[in-house]
Coordinates of C-alpha atoms in Angstrom, one line a residue:
T1 CA 80.2 39.4 -10.1
A2 CA 82.7 42.2 -10.3
E3 CA 85.6 39.8 -10.1
V4 CA 84.1 37.8 -13.0
I5 CA 83.7 40.9 -15.1
D6 CA 87.3 41.8 -14.4
A7 CA 88.3 38.3 -15.6
L8 CA 86.3 38.7 -18.8
H9 CA 88.1 42.0 -19.4
I10 CA 91.5 40.4 -18.9
L11 CA 90.7 37.5 -21.2
D12 CA 89.4 39.9 -23.8
G13 CA 87.6 38.1 -26.6
Y14 CA 88.4 34.6 -25.3
G15 CA 86.5 35.3 -22.1
S16 CA 83.2 35.7 -23.9
L17 CA 83.5 32.3 -25.8
K18 CA 81.1 29.6 -24.7
I19 CA 83.9 27.3 -24.0
S20 CA 85.6 29.5 -21.4
D21 CA 85.2 29.1 -17.7
A22 CA 85.0 32.9 -17.3
E23 CA 82.0 33.0 -19.5
R24 CA 80.2 30.2 -17.6
M25 CA 81.0 31.9 -14.2
F26 CA 79.7 35.3 -15.5
R27 CA 76.5 33.6 -16.7
D28 CA 76.0 31.8 -13.4
A29 CA 76.8 35.0 -11.4
K30 CA 74.2 37.0 -13.4
L31 CA 71.6 34.3 -13.1
T32 CA 72.0 34.1 -9.4
Q33 CA 71.8 37.9 -9.1
I34 CA 68.6 37.9 -11.2
F35 CA 67.1 35.0 -9.3
E36 CA 67.8 36.4 -5.9
G37 CA 66.8 40.0 -6.8
T38 CA 68.8 43.2 -6.9
N39 CA 70.8 44.3 -3.9
Q40 CA 68.4 47.2 -3.3
I41 CA 65.4 44.9 -3.1
Q42 CA 67.2 42.5 -0.7
R43 CA 68.1 45.4 1.5
L44 CA 64.4 46.6 1.5
V45 CA 63.2 43.2 2.4
I46 CA 65.7 42.8 5.3
S47 CA 65.0 46.3 6.6
R48 CA 61.3 45.7 6.6
Q49 CA 61.7 42.5 8.6
V50 CA 64.0 44.2 11.1
L51 CA 61.5 47.1 11.6
K52 CA 58.7 44.7 12.1
E53 CA 60.6 43.1 14.9
W54 CA 61.2 46.4 16.6
I55 CA 57.7 47.9 16.2

């Protein structure tokens, strides 16, 4: 996602147009992040699973 944000900054106004590939990639990256959950939630889920295996 950070790379796509950088691309939008480089492209300035054009990057936010609906016709640009950068806009589509940003939209897809954000949708994936929302669908999968935040990084913190994913870490919590993984750490709980690891702890269950050790306890």
